[in-house]
Coordinates of C-alpha atoms and ligand atoms in Angstrom, one line a residue:
X1 CA 35.7 33.4 -18.3
X2 CA 32.4 31.8 -19.5
X3 CA 31.4 28.2 -18.9
X4 CA 32.2 25.6 -21.5
X5 CA 29.9 23.1 -20.0
X6 CA 26.4 24.4 -20.0
X7 CA 23.7 22.1 -18.7
X8 CA 21.0 24.6 -19.8
X9 CA 21.7 23.5 -23.4
X10 CA 19.8 20.2 -22.8
X11 CA 16.9 22.1 -21.3
X12 CA 16.2 24.3 -24.4
X13 CA 13.9 22.2 -26.4
X14 CA 10.9 20.4 -24.9
X15 CA 11.5 17.3 -27.0
X16 CA 15.1 17.2 -25.9
X17 CA 14.2 17.6 -22.3
X18 CA 12.0 14.6 -22.8
X19 CA 14.8 12.6 -24.5
X20 CA 17.1 13.2 -21.5
X21 CA 14.4 12.6 -18.9
X22 CA 15.7 9.9 -16.5
X23 CA 12.5 8.9 -14.7
X24 CA 9.2 8.0 -16.2
X25 CA 5.8 7.8 -14.7
X26 CA 2.9 5.9 -16.2
X27 CA -0.5 4.7 -15.1
X28 CA 1.0 1.2 -15.4
X29 CA 3.2 2.0 -12.4
X30 CA 0.3 2.6 -10.1
X31 CA -1.8 0.5 -7.8
X32 CA -5.1 1.9 -6.3
X33 CA -6.2 1.1 -2.8
X34 CA -9.9 0.3 -2.4
X35 CA -12.0 0.2 0.8
X36 CA -14.8 -2.4 0.7
X37 CA -17.4 -2.4 3.3
X38 CA -20.3 -4.6 4.4
X39 CA -23.9 -3.7 3.6
X40 CA -25.8 -3.0 0.5
X41 CA -25.7 -0.1 -1.9
X42 CA -23.2 1.8 0.3
X43 CA -20.9 4.5 -0.9
X44 CA -19.7 6.4 2.2
X45 CA -17.3 9.2 1.4
X46 CA -14.1 9.3 3.5
X47 CA -13.9 12.9 4.7
X48 CA -10.2 13.2 5.0
X49 CA -9.6 11.5 1.6
X50 CA -11.6 13.5 -0.9
X51 CA -12.4 11.4 -4.0
X52 CA -12.4 8.1 -2.0
X53 CA -15.3 6.2 -0.4
X54 CA -16.1 3.0 1.3
X55 CA -17.9 0.9 -1.2
X56 CA -20.2 -2.1 -0.6
X57 CA -19.5 -5.1 -2.8
X58 CA -22.6 -4.5 -5.0
X59 CA -21.2 -1.1 -5.8
X60 CA -17.8 -2.3 -7.0
X61 CA -18.5 -3.1 -10.6
X62 CA -18.6 0.5 -12.0
X63 CA -15.5 1.4 -10.0
X64 CA -13.6 -1.6 -11.4
X65 CA -14.6 -0.9 -15.0
X66 CA -13.4 2.7 -14.6
X67 CA -10.0 1.6 -13.1
X68 CA -9.4 -0.9 -15.9
X69 CA -10.4 1.7 -18.6
X70 CA -7.8 4.1 -17.1
X71 CA -5.1 1.6 -17.6
X72 CA -4.4 1.1 -13.9
X73 CA -3.0 -2.5 -13.6
X74 CA -4.1 -3.4 -10.1
X75 CA -5.9 -2.7 -6.8
X76 CA -5.2 -3.5 -3.2
X77 CA -8.2 -4.3 -1.1
X78 CA -9.0 -3.3 2.5
X79 CA -12.1 -4.6 4.2
X80 CA -14.5 -3.1 6.7
X81 CA -16.4 -6.1 8.1
X82 CA -19.9 -6.1 9.6
X83 CA -18.6 -7.7 12.7
X84 CA -15.3 -7.3 14.6
X85 CA -14.1 -9.5 17.4
X86 CA -10.9 -10.1 19.5
X87 CA -9.3 -12.4 16.9
X88 CA -10.7 -10.9 13.7
X89 CA -12.6 -13.9 12.5
X90 CA -14.1 -12.2 9.4
X91 CA -10.5 -11.8 8.0
X92 CA -10.2 -15.6 7.4
X93 CA -13.9 -16.4 6.7
X94 CA -14.9 -17.8 3.3
X95 CA -17.7 -15.2 3.3
X96 CA -15.6 -12.4 4.7
X97 CA -15.8 -9.0 3.3
X98 CA -12.5 -9.1 1.4
X99 CA -13.2 -12.7 0.1
X100 CA -16.5 -11.4 -1.3
X101 CA -14.9 -8.4 -2.9
X102 CA -12.2 -10.6 -4.6
X103 CA -14.9 -12.8 -6.2
X104 CA -16.9 -9.8 -7.3
X105 CA -14.0 -8.0 -8.9
X106 CA -12.9 -11.2 -10.6
X107 CA -16.4 -11.7 -12.0
X108 CA -16.5 -8.1 -13.3
X109 CA -13.0 -8.1 -15.0
X110 CA -10.5 -10.8 -14.4
X111 CA -7.7 -8.8 -16.1
X112 CA -7.2 -6.6 -13.1
X113 CA -4.5 -7.6 -10.6
X114 CA -6.2 -8.1 -7.3
X115 CA -3.9 -7.7 -4.3
X116 CA -5.1 -8.1 -0.7
X117 CA -3.7 -6.5 2.4
X118 CA -3.1 -9.3 4.9
X119 CA -3.4 -7.9 8.4
X120 CA -5.8 -8.0 11.3
X121 CA -6.3 -4.3 12.4
X122 CA -9.4 -3.8 10.3
X123 CA -11.0 -7.0 11.7
X124 CA -10.2 -6.9 15.5
X125 CA -12.4 -5.0 17.9
X126 CA -9.3 -3.6 19.6
X127 CA -7.8 -2.4 16.3
X128 CA -4.4 -4.0 16.7
X129 CA -2.7 -5.9 13.9
X130 CA -3.0 -9.3 15.5
X131 CA -4.2 -11.1 18.7
X132 CA -3.2 -9.8 22.1
X133 CA -1.4 -11.3 24.9
X134 CA -0.5 -10.1 28.4
X135 CA 3.0 -10.3 29.8
X136 CA 3.6 -8.8 33.3
X137 CA 0.6 -6.6 33.0
X138 CA 1.6 -5.3 29.6
X139 CA -0.7 -6.0 26.7
X140 CA 1.0 -6.6 23.3
X141 CA 0.4 -8.3 20.0
X142 CA 1.4 -12.0 20.2
X143 CA 3.8 -12.5 17.3
X144 CA 3.6 -16.2 16.8
X145 CA -0.1 -16.7 17.5
X146 CA -0.7 -13.9 15.0
X147 CA 1.4 -15.7 12.4
X148 CA -1.0 -18.6 12.5
X149 CA -4.0 -16.4 12.0
X150 CA -2.2 -14.6 9.2
X151 CA -1.6 -18.0 7.5
X152 CA -5.4 -18.7 7.6
X153 CA -6.2 -15.2 6.3
X154 CA -3.7 -15.5 3.4
X155 CA -4.9 -19.0 2.4
X156 CA -8.5 -17.8 2.5
X157 CA -7.6 -14.8 0.2
X158 CA -5.8 -17.2 -2.2
X159 CA -8.8 -19.6 -2.3
X160 CA -11.1 -16.6 -3.0
X161 CA -9.0 -15.8 -6.0
X162 CA -6.5 -13.1 -5.0
X163 CA -3.6 -12.7 -7.4
X164 CA -1.1 -11.5 -4.8
X165 CA -1.1 -11.1 -1.0
X166 CA 0.5 -8.1 0.8
X167 CA 1.1 -8.8 4.5
X168 CA 1.4 -5.5 6.4
X169 CA 1.4 -6.5 10.0
X170 CA 5.1 -6.3 10.7
X171 CA 5.2 -9.6 12.6
X172 CA 8.6 -11.3 12.7
X173 CA 8.8 -14.4 10.5
X174 CA 5.7 -13.3 8.6
X175 CA 6.9 -13.9 5.1
X176 CA 8.3 -17.4 5.8
X177 CA 5.1 -18.4 7.7
X178 CA 2.9 -17.2 4.8
X179 CA 5.1 -18.7 2.1
X180 CA 4.9 -22.1 3.9
X181 CA 1.1 -21.9 4.4
X182 CA 0.5 -21.0 0.8
X183 CA 2.8 -23.7 -0.5
X184 CA 1.2 -26.4 1.8
X185 CA -2.1 -26.0 0.1
X186 CA -0.8 -25.7 -3.5
X187 CA -0.5 -21.9 -3.9
X188 CA 3.2 -22.1 -4.8
X189 CA 2.6 -19.7 -7.7
X190 CA 1.0 -17.0 -5.6
X191 CA 3.4 -14.0 -5.1
X192 CA 3.9 -12.1 -1.8
X193 CA 4.5 -8.4 -1.7
X194 CA 5.9 -7.7 1.7
X195 CA 5.4 -4.4 3.5
X196 CA 9.0 -5.0 4.5
X197 CA 9.9 -1.6 6.0
X198 CA 6.7 -0.2 7.4
X199 CA 7.1 2.6 9.9
X200 CA 5.0 3.6 12.9
X201 CA 3.8 6.7 11.2
X202 CA 1.4 9.6 11.8
X203 CA 0.7 9.7 8.1
X204 CA -1.7 6.8 8.4
X205 CA -4.3 9.0 10.2
X206 CA -6.8 9.3 7.4
X207 CA -6.5 5.6 6.5
X208 CA -7.6 4.7 10.0
X209 CA -10.8 6.7 9.5
X210 CA -11.2 5.1 6.1
X211 CA -10.7 1.5 7.3
X212 CA -12.1 2.1 10.8
X213 CA -9.0 0.5 12.1
X214 CA -7.5 2.8 14.7
X215 CA -6.1 1.0 17.7
X216 CA -8.5 1.3 20.7
X217 CA -5.6 1.7 23.1
X218 CA -1.9 2.3 22.8
X219 CA -0.1 2.5 19.4
X220 CA 1.7 0.2 17.0
X221 CA 5.2 1.0 18.2
X222 CA 6.0 -2.6 19.3
X223 CA 5.6 -3.9 15.8
X224 CA 6.0 -1.1 13.3
X225 CA 9.4 0.6 12.8
X226 CA 10.7 3.7 14.5
X227 CA 10.9 6.5 11.9
X228 CA 14.4 7.3 13.2
X229 CA 15.8 4.1 11.8
X230 CA 17.3 3.3 8.4
X231 CA 19.7 0.4 9.0
X232 CA 16.9 -1.5 10.6
X233 CA 15.0 -1.2 7.4
X234 CA 17.8 -3.0 5.6
X235 CA 17.7 -5.8 8.1
X236 CA 13.9 -6.1 7.7
X237 CA 14.4 -6.2 3.9
X238 CA 17.2 -8.8 4.0
X239 CA 15.1 -11.1 6.2
X240 CA 12.1 -10.8 4.0
X241 CA 14.1 -11.6 0.9
X242 CA 15.6 -14.6 2.6
X243 CA 12.1 -15.7 3.7
X244 CA 10.8 -15.6 0.1
X245 CA 9.3 -12.1 -0.5
X246 CA 8.7 -11.5 -4.2
X247 CA 8.2 -7.8 -4.0
X248 CA 9.4 -5.5 -1.2
X249 CA 7.7 -2.4 0.0
X250 CA 8.6 0.8 1.8
X251 CA 5.9 2.7 3.6
X252 CA 5.2 5.6 3.9
X253 CA 6.9 7.0 0.8
X254 CA 7.4 10.8 0.9
X255 CA 9.2 11.1 4.3
X256 CA 11.1 7.9 3.5
X257 CA 12.6 8.6 0.0
X258 CA 16.0 7.9 1.5
X259 CA 14.8 4.4 2.7
X260 CA 13.4 3.7 -0.8
X261 CA 16.8 4.6 -2.3
X262 CA 18.8 2.5 0.3
X263 CA 16.6 -0.5 -0.2
X264 CA 16.8 -0.3 -3.9
X265 CA 20.6 -0.1 -3.7
X266 CA 20.8 -2.9 -1.2
X267 CA 18.4 -5.2 -3.2
X268 CA 18.6 -4.0 -6.8
X269 CA 17.3 -7.3 -8.2
X270 CA 14.1 -7.3 -6.2
X271 CA 11.1 -5.3 -7.4
X272 CA 10.3 -2.5 -5.0
X273 CA 7.0 -0.8 -4.2
X274 CA 6.4 2.3 -2.2
X275 CA 3.1 3.2 -0.5
X276 CA 2.2 6.9 -0.9
X277 CA -0.1 6.8 2.2
X278 CA -3.3 8.4 3.2
X279 CA -1.8 11.3 5.1
X280 CA 0.4 12.2 2.2
X281 CA -2.7 12.2 0.0
X282 CA -4.7 14.2 2.4
X283 CA -2.1 17.0 2.7
X284 CA -2.1 17.5 -1.1
X285 CA -5.9 17.5 -1.2
X286 CA -6.2 20.0 1.6
X287 CA -3.6 22.4 0.3
X288 CA -5.1 22.2 -3.2
X289 CA -8.6 22.8 -1.9
X290 CA -7.3 26.0 -0.4
X291 CA -5.7 27.0 -3.7
X292 CA -2.3 26.9 -2.1
X293 CA -0.7 24.5 -4.5
X294 CA -1.3 23.3 -8.1
X295 CA -2.7 19.9 -7.4
X296 CA -1.8 18.2 -10.7
X297 CA 1.8 19.6 -10.7
X298 CA 2.5 18.7 -7.1
X299 CA 1.0 15.2 -7.4
X300 CA 3.0 14.4 -10.5
X301 CA 6.1 15.8 -8.9
X302 CA 5.6 13.6 -5.8
X303 CA 5.0 10.4 -7.7
X304 CA 7.9 11.1 -10.1
X305 CA 10.1 11.7 -7.0
X306 CA 9.1 8.4 -5.5
X307 CA 9.9 6.7 -8.8
X308 CA 13.3 8.6 -8.9
X309 CA 14.1 7.4 -5.4
X310 CA 13.9 3.8 -6.6
X311 CA 10.4 2.6 -6.5
X312 CA 9.3 0.4 -9.4
X313 CA 5.6 0.7 -8.5
X314 CA 3.6 3.0 -6.3
X315 CA 0.5 2.3 -4.3
X316 CA -1.4 5.6 -4.3
X317 CA -4.8 7.1 -3.8
X318 CA -3.9 9.5 -6.6
X319 CA -3.9 6.7 -9.2
X320 CA -7.2 7.5 -11.0
X321 CA -6.6 11.3 -11.5
X322 CA -2.9 10.7 -12.3
X323 CA -3.9 8.2 -15.0
X324 CA -6.3 10.8 -16.5
X325 CA -3.6 13.5 -16.4
X326 CA -1.0 11.2 -18.1
X327 CA -3.3 10.1 -20.9
Ligands
PBG401 C1 -2.5 -2.0 8.1 C2 -2.4 -1.0 7.1 C3 -2.4 0.4 7.4 C4 -2.2 1.0 6.1 C5 -2.1 0.0 5.2 N1 -2.2 -1.2 5.8 C6 -2.6 1.2 8.6 C7 -1.8 1.0 9.8 O1 -0.8 0.4 9.8 O2 -2.3 1.6 10.8 C8 -2.1 2.5 6.0 C9 -2.2 3.0 4.6 C10 -2.4 4.5 4.5 O3 -2.3 5.3 5.5 O4 -2.7 4.9 3.4 N2 -3.3 -3.1 7.7

């Protein structure tokens, strides 16, 4: 009684294994996050994210050339402004840190896709993702007042030359508000990548050090999603598609592979991104530094798994090393 069907047959020859491989991973699938800070000739390493640093605008050129030469198609920008205030004015200033960075990158190499994170947490002195309001002694982010500020920020990024905006603040009605604002001033062609299902996650810890954007009180639970919810992610995604999102995103990635799959199944026609976030990166780096895991093998396995779950593209801090490994 021996088996007729033997799945091991297709695993015998390396070329055959490759022929039957269902999921591919290429540098062309990856988007690299960059942290741009105020000041001159700055390159401040981010302790919890080995290999990453806050770069001042005058130090971007070499980095951009390297990214392009590795075949990475795009970057997403996060800004650390010189000055933070209650309503995050640098975020929508013509001379804001992100606006300067867009122009610099475009002047170095305009073939690179420049995506901007549209959100206020890096720009407000309180570290929340919008402006605050008080209701019955309880302080919270004011949804609709924040929508107006996000509109100004998005238009300002578009005017500076961004190729795509990626709103991450999890305000209700955000995509429709941004679509209208962009269309009103003639940016009808500018796509929106929506952080549609963004969870209130502990995995953002290292990012908040990197972007200096930790909330100064409380947490983001009144706007980001509860990690326990999946059906709610489908509602978020449906709304964003109806409001005009061009690309959807699930974030974080690794603990949310089920969400990536469900979103892809629910909206198969809409391109899907996943954000392999800072804490996921830091865990791999820390274990690898201790010699506990094989960094290359584990990283490629993680990124392949995110693709297998249904992501068409991945925002990842591993983009540069992965592009080297794959070439
Ligand atoms: C918010 C934003 C965050 C990240 C991307 N956009 C942080 C947050 O919501 O606190 C996190 C990304 C990461 O952890 O890598 N503007």
